[in-house]
């Protein structure tokens, strides 16, 4: 019985960037889209078009940033960073029903390790 050699699946760099940009824009922003729907109901054509344009804008911005980073071979590092940050933000938005704004991000960056460990308690 002969063993078939499996062909390794390969993606072009452009397809790789497009797929991950779409994944981040569509799936890792579901909590954001849910909060937008509660704040801006889709009652008119204008609000519907604004809501439908949000994933397209997110996809475009993420894809542009990743494409620029791919010139310096930093695309995989940035994709991993985008996925970690987006997943963490979605977790907090989904579970604690909060809105992450600029002041919250500044507060997170100003927090020291000792302050963070003081806030962590076992459940």
XYZ file of N, CA and C in Angstrom:
369
model
N 0.851 -1.162 0.000
C 0.000 0.000 0.000
C 0.905 1.236 0.000
N 0.716 2.078 -0.973
C 1.560 3.268 -1.072
C 0.905 4.431 -0.329
N 1.748 5.187 0.270
C 1.256 6.363 0.983
C 1.228 7.545 0.027
N 0.090 8.200 0.004
C -0.013 9.386 -0.851
C 0.672 10.548 -0.152
N 1.358 11.306 -0.910
C 1.998 12.476 -0.335
C 0.982 13.606 -0.310
N 0.855 14.190 0.852
C -0.080 15.295 0.988
C 0.570 16.575 0.500
N -0.185 17.296 -0.284
C 0.321 18.561 -0.793
C 0.044 19.648 0.235
N 1.037 20.421 0.524
C 0.901 21.492 1.507
C 0.104 22.642 0.901
N -0.895 23.065 1.631
C -1.726 24.164 1.164
C -0.965 25.459 1.364
N -0.958 26.276 0.341
C -0.260 27.550 0.467
C -1.174 28.674 -0.002
N -1.053 29.777 0.675
C -1.817 30.971 0.326
C -0.851 32.040 -0.152
N -1.299 32.800 -1.113
C -0.481 33.945 -1.494
C -0.568 34.982 -0.381
N 0.395 35.853 -0.343
C 0.426 36.874 0.710
C -0.808 37.776 0.630
N -1.243 38.101 -0.573
C -2.401 38.980 -0.734
C -3.678 38.312 -0.233
N -3.861 37.039 -0.570
C -5.042 36.322 -0.107
C -5.014 36.148 1.408
N -3.843 35.888 1.951
C -3.676 35.773 3.401
C -4.102 37.062 4.105
N -3.657 38.201 3.595
C -4.012 39.489 4.196
C -5.494 39.783 4.050
N -6.065 39.455 2.915
C -7.491 39.712 2.689
C -8.341 38.840 3.601
N -7.991 37.566 3.741
C -8.774 36.669 4.599
C -8.728 37.098 6.061
N -7.553 37.445 6.551
C -7.465 37.859 7.946
C -8.084 39.225 8.178
N -8.005 40.112 7.208
C -8.674 41.407 7.342
C -10.186 41.218 7.412
N -10.710 40.324 6.584
C -12.144 40.043 6.617
C -12.546 39.384 7.933
N -11.727 38.451 8.424
C -12.022 37.787 9.699
C -12.071 38.788 10.849
N -11.083 39.660 10.899
C -11.039 40.645 11.981
C -12.189 41.632 11.847
N -12.450 42.116 10.632
C -13.493 43.122 10.425
C -14.884 42.559 10.676
N -15.126 41.316 10.302
C -16.472 40.766 10.427
C -16.715 40.070 11.763
N -15.831 39.178 12.158
C -16.114 38.328 13.309
C -15.589 38.867 14.633
N -14.470 39.553 14.619
C -13.922 40.054 15.875
C -14.476 41.426 16.247
N -15.460 41.893 15.517
C -16.135 43.143 15.854
C -17.630 42.937 16.055
N -18.053 41.713 16.297
C -19.482 41.439 16.472
C -20.071 42.182 17.664
N -19.327 42.277 18.741
C -19.831 42.992 19.917
C -20.006 44.474 19.609
N -19.093 45.044 18.851
C -19.217 46.445 18.449
C -20.447 46.638 17.574
N -20.664 45.754 16.611
C -21.826 45.879 15.732
C -23.129 45.718 16.516
N -23.112 44.863 17.525
C -24.308 44.691 18.359
C -24.622 45.973 19.116
N -23.594 46.633 19.654
C -23.825 47.888 20.372
C -24.246 49.001 19.428
N -23.734 48.999 18.223
C -24.157 50.003 17.244
C -25.624 49.806 16.902
N -26.057 48.562 16.784
C -27.468 48.303 16.479
C -28.396 48.784 17.585
N -27.970 48.675 18.837
C -28.820 49.169 19.919
C -28.833 50.689 19.966
N -27.723 51.323 19.618
C -27.661 52.788 19.652
C -28.252 53.418 18.400
N -28.186 52.717 17.280
C -28.650 53.265 16.010
C -29.516 52.217 15.304
N -30.823 52.183 15.611
C -31.683 51.177 14.982
C -31.782 51.401 13.470
N -31.947 50.322 12.756
C -31.992 50.383 11.299
C -33.408 50.706 10.827
N -33.828 51.938 11.039
C -35.185 52.338 10.675
C -35.251 53.053 9.338
N -34.177 53.682 8.934
C -34.173 54.406 7.661
C -33.098 53.827 6.751
N -33.175 54.220 5.503
C -32.177 53.766 4.541
C -30.800 54.310 4.896
N -30.756 55.531 5.386
C -29.476 56.150 5.744
C -28.773 55.373 6.856
N -29.487 55.047 7.930
C -28.855 54.320 9.033
C -28.463 52.903 8.611
N -29.261 52.301 7.735
C -28.922 50.970 7.238
C -27.640 51.006 6.414
N -27.516 52.005 5.550
C -26.305 52.120 4.735
C -25.085 52.449 5.585
N -25.264 53.285 6.603
C -24.148 53.595 7.506
C -23.705 52.330 8.229
N -24.668 51.542 8.703
C -24.318 50.309 9.411
C -23.618 49.312 8.489
N -24.102 49.184 7.262
C -23.487 48.240 6.332
C -22.104 48.693 5.870
N -21.837 49.986 5.950
C -20.515 50.471 5.539
C -19.459 50.259 6.623
N -19.863 50.043 7.861
C -18.895 49.885 8.954
C -17.949 48.702 8.748
N -18.446 47.509 8.414
C -17.497 46.412 8.168
C -16.590 46.674 6.965
N -17.103 47.371 5.957
C -16.273 47.677 4.790
C -15.149 48.639 5.140
N -15.457 49.640 5.948
C -14.426 50.590 6.374
C -13.402 49.885 7.261
N -13.879 49.053 8.188
C -12.956 48.321 9.066
C -12.059 47.397 8.240
N -12.649 46.684 7.286
C -11.866 45.806 6.415
C -10.820 46.593 5.639
N -11.221 47.727 5.094
C -10.291 48.530 4.291
C -9.128 49.050 5.121
N -9.425 49.572 6.307
C -8.364 50.123 7.154
C -7.405 49.024 7.600
N -7.951 47.904 8.045
C -7.102 46.798 8.501
C -6.261 46.259 7.350
N -6.867 46.134 6.176
C -6.129 45.617 5.025
C -5.028 46.580 4.593
N -5.281 47.870 4.633
C -4.246 48.848 4.276
C -3.079 48.775 5.262
N -3.390 48.724 6.553
C -2.322 48.652 7.565
C -1.505 47.370 7.401
N -2.183 46.251 7.172
C -1.465 44.981 7.017
C -0.664 44.934 5.719
N -1.184 45.540 4.665
C -0.445 45.572 3.404
C 0.818 46.409 3.533
N 0.713 47.548 4.202
C 1.910 48.368 4.435
C 2.905 47.609 5.310
N 2.403 46.905 6.319
C 3.292 46.138 7.197
C 3.937 44.969 6.462
N 3.281 44.460 5.423
C 3.849 43.318 4.698
C 5.099 43.701 3.915
N 5.266 44.976 3.618
C 6.492 45.402 2.942
C 7.707 45.252 3.853
N 7.481 45.306 5.153
C 8.564 45.174 6.124
C 8.554 43.807 6.802
N 7.785 42.874 6.288
C 7.645 41.525 6.821
C 7.116 41.521 8.253
N 6.265 42.472 8.566
C 5.652 42.542 9.892
C 4.177 42.154 9.865
N 3.694 41.645 8.748
C 2.272 41.389 8.611
C 1.774 40.308 9.568
N 2.509 39.239 9.736
C 2.055 38.167 10.634
C 2.076 38.609 12.090
N 3.055 39.406 12.445
C 3.108 39.950 13.799
C 1.912 40.872 14.054
N 1.607 41.740 13.098
C 0.466 42.641 13.262
C -0.856 41.895 13.262
N -0.975 40.850 12.450
C -2.205 40.055 12.445
C -2.413 39.411 13.811
N -1.362 38.843 14.380
C -1.475 38.245 15.713
C -1.848 39.295 16.747
N -1.250 40.466 16.649
C -1.570 41.551 17.576
C -3.013 42.014 17.413
N -3.464 42.179 16.167
C -4.852 42.574 15.913
C -5.830 41.547 16.470
N -5.535 40.273 16.283
C -6.443 39.228 16.763
C -6.502 39.226 18.283
N -5.358 39.337 18.951
C -5.354 39.351 20.415
C -6.089 40.565 20.972
N -5.808 41.733 20.431
C -6.453 42.955 20.929
C -7.946 42.939 20.624
N -8.319 42.514 19.428
C -9.736 42.477 19.064
C -10.508 41.457 19.890
N -9.904 40.302 20.124
C -10.578 39.280 20.927
C -10.738 39.737 22.372
N -9.713 40.373 22.925
C -9.820 40.878 24.298
C -10.861 41.982 24.395
N -10.870 42.885 23.439
C -11.862 43.964 23.455
C -13.267 43.406 23.303
N -13.437 42.437 22.411
C -14.762 41.845 22.225
C -15.215 41.117 23.484
N -14.309 40.456 24.173
C -14.668 39.775 25.417
C -15.212 40.764 26.441
N -14.491 41.866 26.651
C -14.940 42.834 27.644
C -16.214 43.542 27.208
N -16.355 43.845 25.941
C -17.577 44.488 25.457
C -18.754 43.536 25.601
N -18.559 42.281 25.238
C -19.651 41.304 25.246
C -20.071 40.944 26.674
N -19.110 40.705 27.566
C -19.438 40.233 28.909
C -19.813 41.340 29.878
N -19.183 42.499 29.767
C -19.425 43.575 30.720
C -20.259 44.710 30.142
N -20.643 44.593 28.871
C -21.516 45.558 28.206
C -20.963 46.978 28.324
N -19.700 47.140 27.987
C -19.057 48.445 28.062
C -18.723 48.930 26.658
N -18.398 50.197 26.575
C -17.926 50.785 25.328
C -16.486 51.216 25.553
N -15.593 50.713 24.734
C -14.189 51.090 24.854
C -13.963 52.387 24.085
N -13.598 53.429 24.801
C -13.312 54.703 24.155
C -11.855 55.082 24.403
N -11.484 56.248 23.941
C -10.089 56.682 24.022
C -9.612 56.790 25.466
N -10.447 57.311 26.360
C -10.009 57.485 27.750
C -9.780 56.137 28.439
N -10.589 55.127 28.100
C -10.379 53.804 28.691
C -9.078 53.183 28.199
N -8.752 53.392 26.945
C -7.502 52.856 26.409
C -6.308 53.550 27.055
N -6.400 54.866 27.255
C -5.322 55.602 27.926
C -5.157 55.098 29.350
N -6.258 54.852 30.055
C -6.182 54.333 31.422
C -5.552 52.939 31.461
N -5.870 52.100 30.476
C -5.267 50.764 30.435
C -3.762 50.853 30.218
N -3.333 51.778 29.372
C -1.902 51.909 29.100
C -1.151 52.536 30.266
N -1.836 53.333 31.096
C -1.195 53.961 32.248
C -1.140 53.054 33.472
N -1.871 51.956 33.455
C -1.927 51.062 34.606
C -0.616 50.296 34.748
N -0.099 50.256 35.959
C 1.135 49.513 36.216
C 0.805 48.057 36.536
N 1.826 47.237 36.553
C 1.626 45.814 36.837
C 1.130 45.600 38.259
N 1.625 46.385 39.216
C 1.182 46.213 40.603
C -0.293 46.574 40.759
N -0.761 47.585 40.049
C -2.186 47.922 40.093
C -3.031 46.808 39.481
N -2.550 46.222 38.413
C -3.289 45.143 37.760
C -3.397 43.923 38.656
N -2.301 43.544 39.300
C -2.334 42.371 40.176
C -3.189 42.615 41.412
N -3.286 43.855 41.874
C -4.130 44.162 43.029
C -5.606 44.015 42.687
N -5.961 44.197 41.416
C -7.362 44.089 41.010
C -7.796 42.656 40.739
N -6.851 41.762 40.521
C -7.199 40.383 40.197
C -7.497 39.611 41.471
N -8.679 39.013 41.492
C -9.087 38.210 42.644
C -9.549 36.849 42.145
N -9.286 35.792 42.897
C -9.770 34.471 42.472
C -11.278 34.375 42.651
N -11.896 33.632 41.737
C -13.356 33.470 41.817
C -13.711 32.083 42.270
